[in-house]
mmCIF file of C-alpha atoms and ligand atoms in Angstrom:
data_model
loop_
_atom_site.group_PDB
_atom_site.id
_atom_site.type_symbol
_atom_site.label_atom_id
_atom_site.label_comp_id
_atom_site.label_asym_id
_atom_site.label_seq_id
_atom_site.Cartn_x
_atom_site.Cartn_y
_atom_site.Cartn_z
ATOM 1 C CA MET A 1 102.123 124.012 131.973
ATOM 2 C CA ALA A 2 105.879 124.441 131.628
ATOM 3 C CA THR A 3 107.901 125.985 128.861
ATOM 4 C CA ILE A 4 108.971 123.327 126.382
ATOM 5 C CA ARG A 5 112.645 123.633 125.526
ATOM 6 C CA LEU A 6 114.821 122.060 122.864
ATOM 7 C CA GLY A 7 115.738 118.505 123.815
ATOM 8 C CA ASP A 8 112.699 118.060 126.091
ATOM 9 C CA LYS A 9 110.398 115.091 125.513
ATOM 10 C CA ALA A 10 107.314 116.286 123.627
ATOM 11 C CA PRO A 11 104.403 115.847 126.059
ATOM 12 C CA ASP A 12 102.104 113.054 124.902
ATOM 13 C CA PHE A 13 98.342 113.619 124.736
ATOM 14 C CA THR A 14 95.114 112.080 123.535
ATOM 15 C CA ALA A 15 92.620 114.526 122.055
ATOM 16 C CA ASP A 16 89.664 114.870 119.724
ATOM 17 C CA SER A 17 90.508 115.958 116.175
ATOM 18 C CA SER A 18 89.042 116.421 112.714
ATOM 19 C CA MET A 19 89.962 112.744 112.164
ATOM 20 C CA GLY A 20 88.587 111.406 115.465
ATOM 21 C CA THR A 21 90.424 110.696 118.683
ATOM 22 C CA ILE A 22 94.156 110.853 118.240
ATOM 23 C CA ASN A 23 97.097 110.013 120.476
ATOM 24 C CA LEU A 24 100.213 111.985 119.595
ATOM 25 C CA TYR A 25 102.774 109.226 120.137
ATOM 26 C CA ASP A 26 100.662 106.570 118.349
ATOM 27 C CA TYR A 27 100.016 108.950 115.464
ATOM 28 C CA LEU A 28 103.708 109.770 115.062
ATOM 29 C CA GLY A 29 104.977 106.201 115.438
ATOM 30 C CA ASP A 30 108.605 106.233 114.270
ATOM 31 C CA SER A 31 108.153 109.323 112.094
ATOM 32 C CA TRP A 32 109.219 112.879 112.664
ATOM 33 C CA GLY A 33 106.337 115.202 113.559
ATOM 34 C CA ILE A 34 105.358 118.829 113.180
ATOM 35 C CA LEU A 35 102.710 120.179 115.540
ATOM 36 C CA PHE A 36 101.454 123.674 114.749
ATOM 37 C CA SER A 37 98.743 125.756 116.376
ATOM 38 C CA HIS A 38 96.301 128.244 114.839
ATOM 39 C CA PRO A 39 94.403 130.994 116.627
ATOM 40 C CA ALA A 40 90.910 129.935 115.537
ATOM 41 C CA ASP A 41 88.738 128.379 112.813
ATOM 42 C CA PHE A 42 87.327 130.532 109.986
ATOM 43 C CA THR A 43 90.130 133.079 110.198
ATOM 44 C CA PRO A 44 91.862 134.302 107.058
ATOM 45 C CA VAL A 45 95.565 133.753 107.738
ATOM 46 C CA CYS A 46 94.922 130.296 109.236
ATOM 47 C CA THR A 47 92.906 129.361 106.154
ATOM 48 C CA THR A 48 95.883 130.155 103.929
ATOM 49 C CA GLU A 49 98.287 128.324 106.246
ATOM 50 C CA LEU A 50 96.272 125.112 106.434
ATOM 51 C CA GLY A 51 95.693 125.087 102.681
ATOM 52 C CA THR A 52 99.413 125.589 102.130
ATOM 53 C CA ALA A 53 100.242 122.821 104.613
ATOM 54 C CA ALA A 54 97.884 120.454 102.755
ATOM 55 C CA ASN A 55 99.447 121.371 99.418
ATOM 56 C CA PHE A 56 102.922 120.698 100.891
ATOM 57 C CA LYS A 57 101.967 117.277 102.318
ATOM 58 C CA ASP A 58 104.000 115.380 99.691
ATOM 59 C CA GLU A 59 107.096 117.335 100.729
ATOM 60 C CA PHE A 60 106.517 116.516 104.417
ATOM 61 C CA ASP A 61 105.863 112.849 103.487
ATOM 62 C CA LYS A 62 109.153 112.722 101.539
ATOM 63 C CA ARG A 63 110.913 113.755 104.739
ATOM 64 C CA ASN A 64 108.951 111.241 106.853
ATOM 65 C CA VAL A 65 107.269 114.066 108.799
ATOM 66 C CA LYS A 66 103.661 113.756 109.983
ATOM 67 C CA MET A 67 101.686 116.966 110.294
ATOM 68 C CA ILE A 68 99.257 117.740 113.084
ATOM 69 C CA ALA A 69 97.498 121.086 113.456
ATOM 70 C CA LEU A 70 95.534 122.498 116.385
ATOM 71 C CA SER A 71 92.959 125.149 117.050
ATOM 72 C CA VAL A 72 90.768 125.785 120.064
ATOM 73 C CA ASP A 73 87.498 125.170 118.206
ATOM 74 C CA GLY A 74 85.579 121.882 118.126
ATOM 75 C CA ALA A 75 85.674 119.013 115.645
ATOM 76 C CA ALA A 76 82.303 119.941 114.044
ATOM 77 C CA SER A 77 83.621 123.470 113.418
ATOM 78 C CA HIS A 78 86.857 122.047 111.986
ATOM 79 C CA ALA A 79 84.840 119.867 109.586
ATOM 80 C CA GLU A 80 82.966 122.907 108.220
ATOM 81 C CA TRP A 81 86.104 125.019 108.047
ATOM 82 C CA ILE A 82 88.022 122.264 106.195
ATOM 83 C CA LYS A 83 85.372 122.442 103.439
ATOM 84 C CA ASP A 84 86.176 126.147 103.026
ATOM 85 C CA ILE A 85 89.939 125.554 103.084
ATOM 86 C CA ASN A 86 89.666 122.827 100.451
ATOM 87 C CA GLU A 87 87.541 125.090 98.274
ATOM 88 C CA VAL A 88 89.530 128.306 98.482
ATOM 89 C CA GLN A 89 92.995 126.749 98.543
ATOM 90 C CA ASN A 90 92.127 124.089 95.933
ATOM 91 C CA THR A 91 93.351 121.290 98.162
ATOM 92 C CA VAL A 92 92.336 118.446 100.454
ATOM 93 C CA VAL A 93 93.283 118.873 104.104
ATOM 94 C CA ASN A 94 94.740 115.455 104.714
ATOM 95 C CA PHE A 95 96.109 115.583 108.260
ATOM 96 C CA PRO A 96 94.394 115.952 111.647
ATOM 97 C CA ILE A 97 93.456 119.263 113.237
ATOM 98 C CA ILE A 98 93.190 118.870 117.020
ATOM 99 C CA ALA A 99 89.903 120.158 118.429
ATOM 100 C CA ASP A 100 91.249 121.709 121.609
ATOM 101 C CA GLU A 101 88.066 123.240 123.028
ATOM 102 C CA ASP A 102 89.136 122.640 126.626
ATOM 103 C CA LYS A 103 92.624 124.018 125.795
ATOM 104 C CA LYS A 104 94.252 120.937 127.331
ATOM 105 C CA VAL A 105 96.867 120.576 124.583
ATOM 106 C CA SER A 106 97.321 124.343 124.210
ATOM 107 C CA ASP A 107 98.140 124.559 127.911
ATOM 108 C CA LEU A 108 100.398 121.517 127.790
ATOM 109 C CA TYR A 109 102.411 123.125 124.977
ATOM 110 C CA ASP A 110 102.142 126.717 126.262
ATOM 111 C CA MET A 111 100.435 127.840 123.048
ATOM 112 C CA ILE A 112 98.353 130.547 124.708
ATOM 113 C CA HIS A 113 100.310 133.723 125.401
ATOM 114 C CA PRO A 114 98.041 135.862 127.598
ATOM 115 C CA ASN A 115 99.783 139.126 126.734
ATOM 116 C CA ALA A 116 98.944 138.445 123.081
ATOM 117 C CA ASP A 117 95.457 136.980 123.629
ATOM 118 C CA ASN A 118 93.993 135.263 126.656
ATOM 119 C CA ASN A 119 91.816 132.824 124.728
ATOM 120 C CA LEU A 120 93.413 132.076 121.386
ATOM 121 C CA THR A 121 96.528 130.073 120.604
ATOM 122 C CA VAL A 122 99.410 131.877 118.946
ATOM 123 C CA ARG A 123 101.134 130.333 115.913
ATOM 124 C CA SER A 124 103.403 127.835 117.663
ATOM 125 C CA VAL A 125 105.468 125.200 115.865
ATOM 126 C CA PHE A 126 107.084 122.145 117.453
ATOM 127 C CA ILE A 127 109.236 119.786 115.399
ATOM 128 C CA ILE A 128 109.526 116.405 117.078
ATOM 129 C CA ALA A 129 112.167 113.756 116.263
ATOM 130 C CA PRO A 130 111.406 110.023 116.110
ATOM 131 C CA ASP A 131 112.693 109.657 119.710
ATOM 132 C CA LYS A 132 109.982 112.220 120.667
ATOM 133 C CA THR A 133 112.430 114.951 121.643
ATOM 134 C CA VAL A 134 111.618 118.496 120.597
ATOM 135 C CA LYS A 135 114.117 119.683 117.986
ATOM 136 C CA LEU A 136 112.695 123.092 117.142
ATOM 137 C CA THR A 137 110.205 125.569 118.544
ATOM 138 C CA LEU A 138 108.890 128.699 116.824
ATOM 139 C CA THR A 139 106.326 131.262 117.914
ATOM 140 C CA TYR A 140 104.659 133.667 115.504
ATOM 141 C CA PRO A 141 101.924 136.161 116.320
ATOM 142 C CA ALA A 142 98.410 135.680 114.932
ATOM 143 C CA SER A 143 98.962 138.416 112.357
ATOM 144 C CA THR A 144 101.913 136.694 110.631
ATOM 145 C CA GLY A 145 101.400 133.538 108.598
ATOM 146 C CA ARG A 146 104.238 131.031 108.675
ATOM 147 C CA ASN A 147 106.555 130.276 105.761
ATOM 148 C CA PHE A 148 106.199 126.589 104.894
ATOM 149 C CA TYR A 149 109.308 126.670 102.711
ATOM 150 C CA GLU A 150 111.218 127.661 105.852
ATOM 151 C CA LEU A 151 109.640 124.812 107.813
ATOM 152 C CA LEU A 152 110.798 122.329 105.156
ATOM 153 C CA ARG A 153 114.236 123.952 105.077
ATOM 154 C CA VAL A 154 114.674 123.665 108.833
ATOM 155 C CA ILE A 155 113.506 120.033 108.752
ATOM 156 C CA ASP A 156 116.176 119.356 106.103
ATOM 157 C CA SER A 157 118.761 120.907 108.409
ATOM 158 C CA LEU A 158 117.530 119.044 111.492
ATOM 159 C CA GLN A 159 117.546 115.716 109.664
ATOM 160 C CA LEU A 160 120.991 116.299 108.133
ATOM 161 C CA THR A 161 122.594 117.411 111.393
ATOM 162 C CA ALA A 162 120.956 114.551 113.323
ATOM 163 C CA TYR A 163 122.849 111.998 111.254
ATOM 164 C CA HIS A 164 126.069 113.794 110.186
ATOM 165 C CA LYS A 165 128.642 115.779 112.175
ATOM 166 C CA VAL A 166 127.805 119.029 110.420
ATOM 167 C CA ALA A 167 125.863 122.236 110.984
ATOM 168 C CA THR A 168 124.112 124.366 108.363
ATOM 169 C CA PRO A 169 125.082 127.991 107.695
ATOM 170 C CA ALA A 170 122.855 131.030 107.211
ATOM 171 C CA ASN A 171 120.275 130.646 104.446
ATOM 172 C CA TRP A 172 121.410 127.063 103.801
ATOM 173 C CA GLU A 173 119.291 124.943 101.514
ATOM 174 C CA GLN A 174 119.509 121.242 100.706
ATOM 175 C CA GLY A 175 122.522 120.492 98.477
ATOM 176 C CA LYS A 176 124.544 123.557 99.479
ATOM 177 C CA GLU A 177 127.847 123.459 101.407
ATOM 178 C CA VAL A 178 127.643 122.794 105.127
ATOM 179 C CA VAL A 179 129.807 123.662 108.125
ATOM 180 C CA VAL A 180 131.947 120.989 109.804
ATOM 181 C CA SER A 181 130.931 120.576 113.436
ATOM 182 C CA PRO A 182 133.228 122.682 115.683
ATOM 183 C CA ALA A 183 133.872 119.579 117.844
ATOM 184 C CA ILE A 184 135.853 117.925 115.015
ATOM 185 C CA SER A 185 139.479 118.794 114.242
ATOM 186 C CA THR A 186 140.279 119.729 110.658
ATOM 187 C CA ALA A 187 142.510 116.640 110.376
ATOM 188 C CA ASP A 188 139.675 114.349 111.484
ATOM 189 C CA ALA A 189 137.219 116.213 109.236
ATOM 190 C CA LYS A 190 139.450 115.530 106.221
ATOM 191 C CA ASP A 191 139.262 111.790 106.990
ATOM 192 C CA MET A 192 135.538 111.916 107.685
ATOM 193 C CA PHE A 193 134.290 113.922 104.688
ATOM 194 C CA SER A 194 135.386 112.274 101.453
ATOM 195 C CA LYS A 195 134.111 115.172 99.338
ATOM 196 C CA GLY A 196 136.774 117.452 100.832
ATOM 197 C CA VAL A 197 137.073 120.123 103.509
ATOM 198 C CA THR A 198 137.930 123.782 102.972
ATOM 199 C CA GLU A 199 139.430 125.567 105.969
ATOM 200 C CA VAL A 200 138.273 129.194 105.673
ATOM 201 C CA LYS A 201 139.387 129.840 109.274
ATOM 202 C CA PRO A 202 140.541 127.261 111.823
ATOM 203 C CA TYR A 203 137.022 127.444 113.316
ATOM 204 C CA LEU A 204 135.139 127.696 109.981
ATOM 205 C CA ARG A 205 135.487 124.598 107.821
ATOM 206 C CA MET A 206 133.168 123.932 104.907
ATOM 207 C CA THR A 207 132.338 120.648 103.184
ATOM 208 C CA PRO A 208 129.851 119.723 100.456
ATOM 209 C CA ASP A 209 126.450 118.430 101.671
ATOM 210 C CA PRO A 210 127.342 114.791 102.493
ATOM 211 C CA THR A 211 123.916 113.604 101.252
ATOM 212 C CA ALA A 212 123.863 115.467 97.942
HETATM 213 C C1 BEZ B 1 93.952 134.861 111.044
HETATM 214 O O1 BEZ B 1 94.180 133.665 111.041
HETATM 215 O O2 BEZ B 1 93.724 135.472 110.012
HETATM 216 C C2 BEZ B 1 93.965 135.661 112.310
HETATM 217 C C3 BEZ B 1 93.536 135.063 113.476
HETATM 218 C C4 BEZ B 1 93.531 135.826 114.644
HETATM 219 C C5 BEZ B 1 93.963 137.147 114.617
HETATM 220 C C6 BEZ B 1 94.427 137.702 113.417
HETATM 221 C C7 BEZ B 1 94.416 136.957 112.260
#
């Protein structure tokens, strides 16, 4: 197990899941992916997270992002737990949950942090680009549920900055002004961004969202 850093290739794996055997790379195909771990089945915060993820599936689909969850319980347990999630969150869990009983994937992705808990995965998130490189990692403790609006927001930023020479400022949301990449001169930026460039400082140039 090695720490996975930004730009690394996401390690491939084949594992059992709530939807049968799944291979990460085959499952993702040419899509973006989001892999997120949960401490355990039948736990309250995880139940809210997975229900929220299921209710947000259309938003992930719109962005061409495939979801894949993981917990260290088995597929039969996942199947029972999914019934509860669907009932209490009024949803249908419609993406695979890896059944990582032998902790093979958790170890591969360093999802167990022994100083937090020796046996349970923390709340890790990996966002994987179509070329299978890791574009974002996040780690939350078991006691803090993740914000799925933030996950969508960061995917919007990752997808925008992958294809345009821009960066996104603090609290940016889709459609708001973006920052011109520091590698581009203001003169070149004015040619490149037809919607205009505002030079706030020589190193801080703003332009409207090129995709809006
Ligand atoms: C939860 O998902 O609610 C949870 C799991 C492990 C520890 C604390 C909370």
